[in-house]
XYZ file of C-alpha atoms in Angstrom:
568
model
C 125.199 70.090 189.517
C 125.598 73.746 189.313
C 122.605 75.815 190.945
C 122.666 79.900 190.573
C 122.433 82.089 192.524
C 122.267 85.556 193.918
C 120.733 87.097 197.176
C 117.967 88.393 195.139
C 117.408 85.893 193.426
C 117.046 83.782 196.653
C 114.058 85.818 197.739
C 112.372 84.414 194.781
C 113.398 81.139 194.593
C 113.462 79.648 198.309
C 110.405 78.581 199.736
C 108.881 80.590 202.567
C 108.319 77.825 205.076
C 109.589 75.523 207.937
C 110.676 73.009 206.021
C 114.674 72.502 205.098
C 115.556 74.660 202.761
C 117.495 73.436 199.466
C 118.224 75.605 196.026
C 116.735 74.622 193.244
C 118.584 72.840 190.502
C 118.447 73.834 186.815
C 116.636 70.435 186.022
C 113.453 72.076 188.506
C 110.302 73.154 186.219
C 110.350 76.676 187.904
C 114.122 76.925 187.049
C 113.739 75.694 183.339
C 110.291 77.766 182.620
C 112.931 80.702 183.868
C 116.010 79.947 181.765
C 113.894 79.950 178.784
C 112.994 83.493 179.072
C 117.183 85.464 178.203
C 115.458 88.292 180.084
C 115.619 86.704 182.908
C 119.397 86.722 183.345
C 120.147 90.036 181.318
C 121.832 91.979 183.729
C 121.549 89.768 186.619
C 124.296 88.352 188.738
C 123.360 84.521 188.019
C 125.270 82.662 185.503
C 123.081 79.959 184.339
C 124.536 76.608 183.859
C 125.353 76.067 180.175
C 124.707 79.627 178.229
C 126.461 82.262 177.522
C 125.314 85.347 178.756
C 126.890 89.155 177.408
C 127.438 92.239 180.031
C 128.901 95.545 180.476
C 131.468 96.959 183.048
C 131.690 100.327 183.029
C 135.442 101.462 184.259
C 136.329 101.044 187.780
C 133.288 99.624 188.912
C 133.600 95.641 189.981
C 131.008 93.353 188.756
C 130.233 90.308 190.531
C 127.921 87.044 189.426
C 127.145 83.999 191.423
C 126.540 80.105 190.732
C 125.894 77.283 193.165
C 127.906 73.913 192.980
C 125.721 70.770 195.262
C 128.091 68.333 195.066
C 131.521 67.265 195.522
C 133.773 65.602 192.548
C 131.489 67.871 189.542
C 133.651 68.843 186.388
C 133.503 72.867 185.979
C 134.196 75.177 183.352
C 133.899 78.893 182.970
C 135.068 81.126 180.101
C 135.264 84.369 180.016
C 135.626 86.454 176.953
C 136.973 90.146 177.218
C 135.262 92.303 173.868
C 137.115 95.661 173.676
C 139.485 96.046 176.631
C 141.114 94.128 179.151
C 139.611 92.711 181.801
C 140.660 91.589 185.737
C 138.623 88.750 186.952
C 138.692 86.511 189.666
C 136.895 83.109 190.782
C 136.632 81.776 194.125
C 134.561 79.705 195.945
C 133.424 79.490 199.517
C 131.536 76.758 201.775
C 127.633 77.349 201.768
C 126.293 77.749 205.153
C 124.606 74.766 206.836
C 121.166 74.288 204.977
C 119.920 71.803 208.122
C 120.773 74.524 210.770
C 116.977 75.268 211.956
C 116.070 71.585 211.882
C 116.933 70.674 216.115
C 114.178 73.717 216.360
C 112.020 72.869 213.209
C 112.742 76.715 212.275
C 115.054 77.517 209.128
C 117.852 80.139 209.409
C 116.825 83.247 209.159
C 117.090 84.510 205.559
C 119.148 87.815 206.111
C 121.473 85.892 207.876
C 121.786 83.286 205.539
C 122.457 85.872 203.030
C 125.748 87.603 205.137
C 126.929 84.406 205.903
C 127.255 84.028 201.604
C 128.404 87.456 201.030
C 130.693 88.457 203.586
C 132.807 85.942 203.280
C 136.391 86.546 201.330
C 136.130 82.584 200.249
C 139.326 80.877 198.277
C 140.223 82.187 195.015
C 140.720 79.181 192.507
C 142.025 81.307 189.166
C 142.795 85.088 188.671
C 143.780 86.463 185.127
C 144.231 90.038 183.597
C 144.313 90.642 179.970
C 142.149 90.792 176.944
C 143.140 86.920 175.932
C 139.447 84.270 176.148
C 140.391 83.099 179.135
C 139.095 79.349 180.681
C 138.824 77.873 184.215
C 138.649 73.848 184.137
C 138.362 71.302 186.662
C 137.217 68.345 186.691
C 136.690 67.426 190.021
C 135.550 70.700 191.709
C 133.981 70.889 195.269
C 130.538 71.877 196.133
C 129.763 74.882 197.311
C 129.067 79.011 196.447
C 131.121 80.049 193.354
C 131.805 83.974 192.632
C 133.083 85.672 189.631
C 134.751 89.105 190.152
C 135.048 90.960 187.236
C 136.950 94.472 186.754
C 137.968 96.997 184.218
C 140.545 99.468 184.629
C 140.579 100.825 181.207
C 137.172 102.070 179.697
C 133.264 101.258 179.830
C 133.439 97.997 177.963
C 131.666 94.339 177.335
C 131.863 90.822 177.883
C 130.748 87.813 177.715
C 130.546 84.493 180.436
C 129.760 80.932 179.971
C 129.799 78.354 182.687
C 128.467 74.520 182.336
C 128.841 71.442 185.326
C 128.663 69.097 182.282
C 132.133 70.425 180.018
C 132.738 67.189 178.004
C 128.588 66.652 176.683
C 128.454 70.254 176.048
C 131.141 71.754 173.771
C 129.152 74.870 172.829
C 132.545 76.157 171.134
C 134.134 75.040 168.012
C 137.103 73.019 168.755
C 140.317 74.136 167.024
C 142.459 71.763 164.851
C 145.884 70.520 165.998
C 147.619 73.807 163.784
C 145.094 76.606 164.612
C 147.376 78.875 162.662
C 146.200 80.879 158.969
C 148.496 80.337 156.503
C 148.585 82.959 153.494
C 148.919 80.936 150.161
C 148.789 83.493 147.598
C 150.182 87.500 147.858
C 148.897 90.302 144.669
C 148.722 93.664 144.527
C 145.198 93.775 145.193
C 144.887 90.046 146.216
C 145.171 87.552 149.867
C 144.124 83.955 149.660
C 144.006 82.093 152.687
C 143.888 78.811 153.834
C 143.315 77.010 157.599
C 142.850 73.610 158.406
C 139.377 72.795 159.428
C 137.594 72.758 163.051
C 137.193 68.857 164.142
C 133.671 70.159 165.155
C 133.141 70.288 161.826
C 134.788 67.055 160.431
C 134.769 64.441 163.070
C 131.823 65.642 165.168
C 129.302 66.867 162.271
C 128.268 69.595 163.645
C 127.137 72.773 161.720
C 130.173 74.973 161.203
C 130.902 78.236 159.236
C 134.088 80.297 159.051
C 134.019 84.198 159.223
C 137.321 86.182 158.036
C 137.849 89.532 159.709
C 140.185 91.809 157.936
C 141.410 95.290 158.805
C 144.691 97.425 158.950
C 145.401 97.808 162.547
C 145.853 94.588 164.624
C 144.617 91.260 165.138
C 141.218 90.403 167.208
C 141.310 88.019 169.929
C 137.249 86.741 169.467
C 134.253 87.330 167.528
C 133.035 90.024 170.452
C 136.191 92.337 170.302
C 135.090 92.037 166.068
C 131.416 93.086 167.069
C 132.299 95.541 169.850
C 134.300 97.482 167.052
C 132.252 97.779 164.396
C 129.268 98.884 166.523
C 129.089 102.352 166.764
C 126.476 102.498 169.267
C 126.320 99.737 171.383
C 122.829 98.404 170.247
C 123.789 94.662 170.384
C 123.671 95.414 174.324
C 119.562 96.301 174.735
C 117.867 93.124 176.358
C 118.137 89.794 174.811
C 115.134 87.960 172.816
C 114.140 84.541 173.464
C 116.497 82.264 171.347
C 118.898 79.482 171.474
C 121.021 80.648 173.786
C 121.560 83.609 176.889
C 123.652 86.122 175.168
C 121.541 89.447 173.448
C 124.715 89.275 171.129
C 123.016 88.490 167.637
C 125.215 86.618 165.251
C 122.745 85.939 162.928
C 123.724 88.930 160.928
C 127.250 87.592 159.733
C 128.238 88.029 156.552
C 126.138 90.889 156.230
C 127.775 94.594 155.839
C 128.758 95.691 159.093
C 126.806 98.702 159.096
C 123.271 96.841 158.981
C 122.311 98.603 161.930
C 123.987 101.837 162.159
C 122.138 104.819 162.686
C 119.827 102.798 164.969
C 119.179 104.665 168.400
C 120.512 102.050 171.191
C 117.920 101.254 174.072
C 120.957 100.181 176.343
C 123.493 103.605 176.858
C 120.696 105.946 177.021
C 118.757 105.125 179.564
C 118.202 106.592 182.318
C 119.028 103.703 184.576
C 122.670 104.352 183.759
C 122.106 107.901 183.274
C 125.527 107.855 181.004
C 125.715 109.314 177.263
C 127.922 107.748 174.603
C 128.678 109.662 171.551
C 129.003 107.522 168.391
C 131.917 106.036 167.354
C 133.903 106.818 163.497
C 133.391 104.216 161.447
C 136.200 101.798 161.122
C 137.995 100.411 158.059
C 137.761 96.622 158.944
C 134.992 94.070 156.874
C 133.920 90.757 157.955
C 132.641 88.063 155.527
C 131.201 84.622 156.239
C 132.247 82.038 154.131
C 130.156 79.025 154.914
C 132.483 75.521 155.783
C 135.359 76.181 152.815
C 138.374 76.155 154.204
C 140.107 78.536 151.784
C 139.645 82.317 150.565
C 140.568 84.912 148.335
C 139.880 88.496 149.622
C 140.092 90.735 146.901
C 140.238 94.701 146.253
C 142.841 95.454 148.636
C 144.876 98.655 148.053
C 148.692 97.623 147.256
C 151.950 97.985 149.312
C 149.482 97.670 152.233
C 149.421 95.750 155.263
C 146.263 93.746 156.319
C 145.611 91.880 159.431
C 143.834 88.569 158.940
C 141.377 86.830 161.448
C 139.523 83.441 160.919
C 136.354 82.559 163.775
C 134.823 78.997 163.441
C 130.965 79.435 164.775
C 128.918 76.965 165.480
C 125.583 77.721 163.915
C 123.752 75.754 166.280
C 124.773 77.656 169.573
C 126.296 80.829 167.812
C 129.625 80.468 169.675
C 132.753 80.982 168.185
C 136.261 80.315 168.838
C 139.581 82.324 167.176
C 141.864 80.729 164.855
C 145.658 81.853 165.059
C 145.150 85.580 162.895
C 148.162 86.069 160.414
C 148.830 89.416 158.440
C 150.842 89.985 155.344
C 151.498 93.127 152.965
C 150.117 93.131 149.923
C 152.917 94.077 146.760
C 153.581 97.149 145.178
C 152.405 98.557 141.972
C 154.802 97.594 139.175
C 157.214 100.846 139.246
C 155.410 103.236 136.176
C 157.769 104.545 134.068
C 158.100 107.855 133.489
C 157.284 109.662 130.253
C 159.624 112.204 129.099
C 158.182 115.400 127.209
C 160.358 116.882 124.858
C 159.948 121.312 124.816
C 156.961 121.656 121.427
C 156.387 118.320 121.045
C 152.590 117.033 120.943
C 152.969 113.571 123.614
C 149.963 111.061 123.191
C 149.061 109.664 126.534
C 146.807 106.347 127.658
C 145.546 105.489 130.948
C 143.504 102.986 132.211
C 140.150 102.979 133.918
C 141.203 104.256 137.692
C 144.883 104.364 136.397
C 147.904 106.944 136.415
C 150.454 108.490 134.346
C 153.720 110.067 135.142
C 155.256 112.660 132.748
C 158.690 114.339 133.481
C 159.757 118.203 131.722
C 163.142 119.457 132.296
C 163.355 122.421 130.154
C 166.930 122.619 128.716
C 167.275 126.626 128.610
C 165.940 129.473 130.904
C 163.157 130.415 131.139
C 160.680 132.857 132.442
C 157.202 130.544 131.974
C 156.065 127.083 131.127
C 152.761 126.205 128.744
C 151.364 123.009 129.643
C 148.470 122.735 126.743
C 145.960 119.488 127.316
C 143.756 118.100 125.055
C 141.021 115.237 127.287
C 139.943 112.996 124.399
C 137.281 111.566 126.220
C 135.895 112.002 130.202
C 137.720 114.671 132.441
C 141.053 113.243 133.889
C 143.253 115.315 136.854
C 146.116 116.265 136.498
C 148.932 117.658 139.153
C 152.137 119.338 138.450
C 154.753 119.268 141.298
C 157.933 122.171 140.553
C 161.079 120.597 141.740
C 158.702 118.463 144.043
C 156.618 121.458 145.481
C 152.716 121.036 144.137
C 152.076 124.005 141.784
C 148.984 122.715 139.639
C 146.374 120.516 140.665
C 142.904 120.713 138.056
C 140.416 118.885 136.518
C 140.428 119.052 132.596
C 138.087 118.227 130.604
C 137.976 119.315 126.793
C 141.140 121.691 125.900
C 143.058 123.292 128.823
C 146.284 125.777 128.449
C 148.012 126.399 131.718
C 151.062 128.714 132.509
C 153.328 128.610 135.127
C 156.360 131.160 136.525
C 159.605 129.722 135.447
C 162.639 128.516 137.159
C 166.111 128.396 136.487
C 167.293 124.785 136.090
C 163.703 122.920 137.727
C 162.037 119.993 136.350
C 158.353 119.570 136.501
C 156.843 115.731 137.377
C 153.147 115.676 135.715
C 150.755 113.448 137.408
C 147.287 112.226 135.507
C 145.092 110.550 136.909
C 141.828 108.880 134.510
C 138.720 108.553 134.903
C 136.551 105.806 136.961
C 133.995 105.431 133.816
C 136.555 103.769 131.550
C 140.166 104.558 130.218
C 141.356 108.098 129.306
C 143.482 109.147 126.239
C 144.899 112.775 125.920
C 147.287 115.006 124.024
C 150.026 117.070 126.484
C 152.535 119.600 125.004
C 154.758 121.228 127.164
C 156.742 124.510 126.067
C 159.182 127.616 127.135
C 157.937 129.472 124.098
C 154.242 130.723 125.000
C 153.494 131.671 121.486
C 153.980 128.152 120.058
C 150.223 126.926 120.132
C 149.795 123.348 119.162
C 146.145 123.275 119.996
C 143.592 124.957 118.587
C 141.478 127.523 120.844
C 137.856 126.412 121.759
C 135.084 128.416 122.869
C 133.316 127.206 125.915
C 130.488 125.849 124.033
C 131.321 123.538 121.436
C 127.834 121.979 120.771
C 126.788 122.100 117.114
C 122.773 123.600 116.853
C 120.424 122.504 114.425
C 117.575 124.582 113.197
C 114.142 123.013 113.128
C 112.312 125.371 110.880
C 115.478 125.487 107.865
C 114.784 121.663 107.825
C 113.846 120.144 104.548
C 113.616 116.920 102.558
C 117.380 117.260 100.970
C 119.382 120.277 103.585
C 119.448 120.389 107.200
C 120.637 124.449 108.637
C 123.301 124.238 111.405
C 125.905 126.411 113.280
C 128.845 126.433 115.915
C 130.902 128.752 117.688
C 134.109 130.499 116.311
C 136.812 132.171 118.633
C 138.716 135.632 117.969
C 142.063 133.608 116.483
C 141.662 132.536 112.814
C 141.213 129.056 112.634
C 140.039 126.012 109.868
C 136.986 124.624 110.466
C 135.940 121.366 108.702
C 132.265 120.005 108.641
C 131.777 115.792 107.689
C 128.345 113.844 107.796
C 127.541 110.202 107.793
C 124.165 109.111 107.570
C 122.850 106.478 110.823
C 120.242 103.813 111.303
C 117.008 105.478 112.583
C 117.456 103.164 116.071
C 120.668 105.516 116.161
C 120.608 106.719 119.825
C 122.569 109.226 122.228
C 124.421 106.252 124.083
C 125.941 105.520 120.183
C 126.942 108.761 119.881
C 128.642 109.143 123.303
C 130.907 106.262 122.560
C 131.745 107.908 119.660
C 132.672 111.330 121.277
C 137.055 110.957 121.384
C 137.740 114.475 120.297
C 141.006 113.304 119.574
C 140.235 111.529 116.235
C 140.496 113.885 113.070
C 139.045 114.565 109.600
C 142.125 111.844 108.605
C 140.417 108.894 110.125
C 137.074 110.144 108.045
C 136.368 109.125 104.452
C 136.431 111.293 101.961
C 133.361 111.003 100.791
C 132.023 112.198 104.204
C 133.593 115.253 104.026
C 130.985 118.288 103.365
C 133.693 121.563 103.228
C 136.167 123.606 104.847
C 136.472 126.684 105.544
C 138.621 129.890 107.893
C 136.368 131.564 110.166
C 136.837 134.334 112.631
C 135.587 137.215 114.310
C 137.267 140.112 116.335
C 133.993 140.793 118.417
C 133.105 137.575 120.147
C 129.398 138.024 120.867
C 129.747 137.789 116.617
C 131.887 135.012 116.525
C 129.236 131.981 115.033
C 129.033 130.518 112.074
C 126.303 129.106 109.784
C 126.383 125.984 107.095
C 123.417 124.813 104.968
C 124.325 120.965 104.191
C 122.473 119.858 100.722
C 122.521 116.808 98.694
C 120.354 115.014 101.641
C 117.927 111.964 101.295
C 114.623 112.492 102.787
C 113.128 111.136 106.044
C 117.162 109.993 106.771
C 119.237 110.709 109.653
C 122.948 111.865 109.881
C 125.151 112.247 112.244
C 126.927 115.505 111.903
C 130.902 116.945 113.344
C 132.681 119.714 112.875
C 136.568 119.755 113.361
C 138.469 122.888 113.949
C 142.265 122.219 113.204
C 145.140 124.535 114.318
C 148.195 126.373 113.001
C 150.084 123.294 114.191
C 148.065 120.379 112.279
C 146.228 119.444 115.587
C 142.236 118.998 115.474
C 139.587 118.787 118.289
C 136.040 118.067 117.383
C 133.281 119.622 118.298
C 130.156 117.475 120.016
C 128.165 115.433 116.991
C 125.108 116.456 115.954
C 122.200 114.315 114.858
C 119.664 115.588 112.589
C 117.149 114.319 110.571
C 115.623 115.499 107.315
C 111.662 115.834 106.341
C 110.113 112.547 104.978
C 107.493 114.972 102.812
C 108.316 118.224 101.411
């Protein structure tokens, strides 16, 4: 039987009288009515006989916890689990002091002594170990008497956890692992792991309640489930005092599978205390994600970045007393991206780009003569896309276009320029690039920062609708084309429609309303009225304007729609 035990706690539990004195057993009604309350042990020195219980050390300061063994020949286990640093510990035992001593007087040993005699004594050291491994201590014939665990860590403040049980072979509060513990990786993509393990005989042969949880991350391998919990918590608060439950340790799993910040930004009751009267400041956020899977026994994790290296951990837990053991962890690299290929622009020539959602584009320029600057003219069809320009390798552009941009750059005798564009995260990006030496050749048309076509309300009748746009200072062709809509026409519609890259050539002709050159010098002056007639009442049209420039190229403006008067 295993009794625990502490020299405070003895002052509770031993009787104050003349008869013999024995400790109670965990099978007494006092002892049970106190095991069910985790409160009880939390921060105590008693390990009770078949629970886990969870602890801090801070650095450099010993712990040590006590348990009672009555008789000779009882199996005994202890594990201890190290969360997030190494630990020293120690377990020794040493003979209890004669419990009949006061019985040729009738009067019992004096407490205080009794207590010295337990605590003085160095006892015989049965197991030592150092390291952050789950280390056990097994016997299965172990001799009665006062059992002490020493526990040290030289490193940093850090936790742990402790389970010890007289009865080893009935309990098995820890999944058992199969006969290859190891994680084999069955699949390798870009973006793509699957995993496979063979599954925990607790699960298969015994029938008890099993599910796996996968722990991935980019530095290193975790040795158990508490080194997992200890870093993802940023502020310790799985340490404040434990609830009533199945089991001793205030370590909750019932939150697996859950995102691991459930309970960040919570204050922690346990660090800032006074009692300790130590601060902790909260820890960054780590990049490693923990999913639980149920009993399957193979798993796909998914949006990984490529040409990356993962770490991969697999814990069986055993739902019924939340204890866990570690599979074997693996780790593999995830591939590369297929090698893009690089798009050479050609010195005046218009270049017609595509990228997918998220995706990238590389574009290469190596001007053929001297030079004293470069144009780089780009025309966004649809959302805003980046784009970078590195000089010989050394970043010299890096800017968000949207619309139609026109950069310049100092030449370079003999350098090449390596374009980067990047598209946008709502959907795929197309785009017009022209690269040049010659900073009067102008492929795109100029804009003016407002390209929104306005409608006026009052010029509104049952056959015209009154609109007008913004010119620039350089002469320019502007062409105007309608097409009448459904009524349950709506914005969304229209935004789909918005690639400024199509021109009046994929319109039909007889959509087309006119043409017409249109300037001004002073650019306050520079807008431009059109009456559109020939209109059917109460019916709506969507309305665009194209300006094309001296090179053939066209960007539209934003559609319009309008409606005309259903009465005149």
């Amino acid at each position: 039987m295993l009794l625990l035990c502490c020299p405070l706690l003895l002052l509770l539990l031993l009787p104050l009288d003349s008869r013999p004195q024995k400790l109670p057993t965990r099978d007494e009604e006092l002892f049970q009515m106190q095991i069910r309350d985790k409160a009880f042990f939390h921060d105590s020195s008693v390990i009770p006989d078949g629970a886990e219980i969870s602890s801090y050390l801070f650095r450099d300061t010993p712990k040590r916890y006590f348990f009672m063994v009555e008789e000779d020949n009882t199996p005994l286990a202890v594990t201890v689990t190290p969360c997030d640093a190494p630990l020293e510990w120690k377990l020794s035992v040493q003979e209890l002091p004669e419990e009949a001593s006061g019985e040729g007087s009738g009067d019992p040993e004096p407490l205080e002594q009794q207590k010295q005699q337990i605590t003085n004594e160095e006892g015989t050291e049965l197991f030592s170990y150092k390291g952050n491994d789950v280390e056990y201590f097994v016997s299965s014939s172990s001799p009665s008497g006062l059992y002490q665990l020493d526990l040290l860590s030289t490193e940093k403040d850090t936790h742990f956890k402790v389970y010890a049980t007289t009865t080893p072979e009935s309990d098995q509060p820890y999944p058992e692992l199969p006969y290859d513990p190891r994680i084999d990786v069955t699949s390798l993509g870009r973006t793509t792991v699957t995993l496979a393990w063979k599954p925990s005989p607790t699960a298969s042969l015994l029938r008890q309640p099993i599910q796996y949880c996968i722990v991935i991350n980019k530095e290193h391998n975790f040795k158990s489930l508490c080194a997992v919990e200890a870093k993802l918590s940023s502020d310790d608060a799985f340490m404040m005092a434990p609830k009533p439950g199945l089991d001793f340790s205030p370590f909750d799993f019932a939150h697996f599978g859950f995102p691991a910040d459930n309970n960040s930004g919570k204050e922690s009751g346990f660090l800032k205390s006074s009692k300790f009267g130590r601060q902790t400041s909260p820890k960054p956020r780590v990049d490693l994600h923990r999913v639980c899977i149920g009993n399957k026994n193979i798993f796909t994790v998914s949006d990984l970045k490529p040409d990356t290296q993962y770490y991969f951990d697999m814990f069986a837990v055993n739902t019924n007393t939340n204890m866990s053991t570690a599979y074997v962890g693996t780790f593999a690299r995830t591939k590369e991206e297929a090698k893009q290929k690089t798009i050479e622009l050609k010195d005046g020539k218009v270049t017609d780009v595509f990228i997918k959602r998220k995706g990238a584009k590389f574009l290469r320029f190596a001007p053929v003569s001297s030079h004293q600057k470069i144009t780089f003219s780009i025309h966004s069809c649809l959302d805003a896309v980046q784009i970078q320009v590195r000089r010989d390798g050394k970043l010299v552009l890096s800017q968000s276009v949207e619309g139609v941009r026109q950069f310049q750059l100092r030449g370079k005798a003999k350098a090449k320029y390596l374009l980067r564009l990047k598209g946008s995260k709502k959907g795929a990006s197309m785009l017009k690039i022209l690269a040049t030496t010659r900073p009067n050749k102008q492929s795109f048309p100029s804009l003016p920062e407002d390209t929104r076509i306005k409608a006026f309300d009052k010029l509104r009748t049952c056959s015209s609708v009154t609109v007008a746009w913004l010119g620039t200072q350089e002469r320019n062709k502007f062409c105007i084309y309608k097409r009448e809509v459904d009524d349950n026409y709506n914005e969304e519609q229209k935004k789909r429609e918005q690639n400024q890259c199509l021109g009046p050539d994929t319109r039909k002709k007889l959509e087309k309303v006119l043409c017409k050159y249109f300037h001004s010098q002073n650019i306050q002056k520079a807008v431009t009225t059109e009456t559109i007639r020939g209109l059917q009442p109460g019916k709506s049209y969507l309305l665009d304007v194209y300006v094309i420039g001296h090179g053939g190229h066209s960007v539209k403006y934003q559609s319009k729609l309008v409606k005309t008067r259903k009465f005149c």
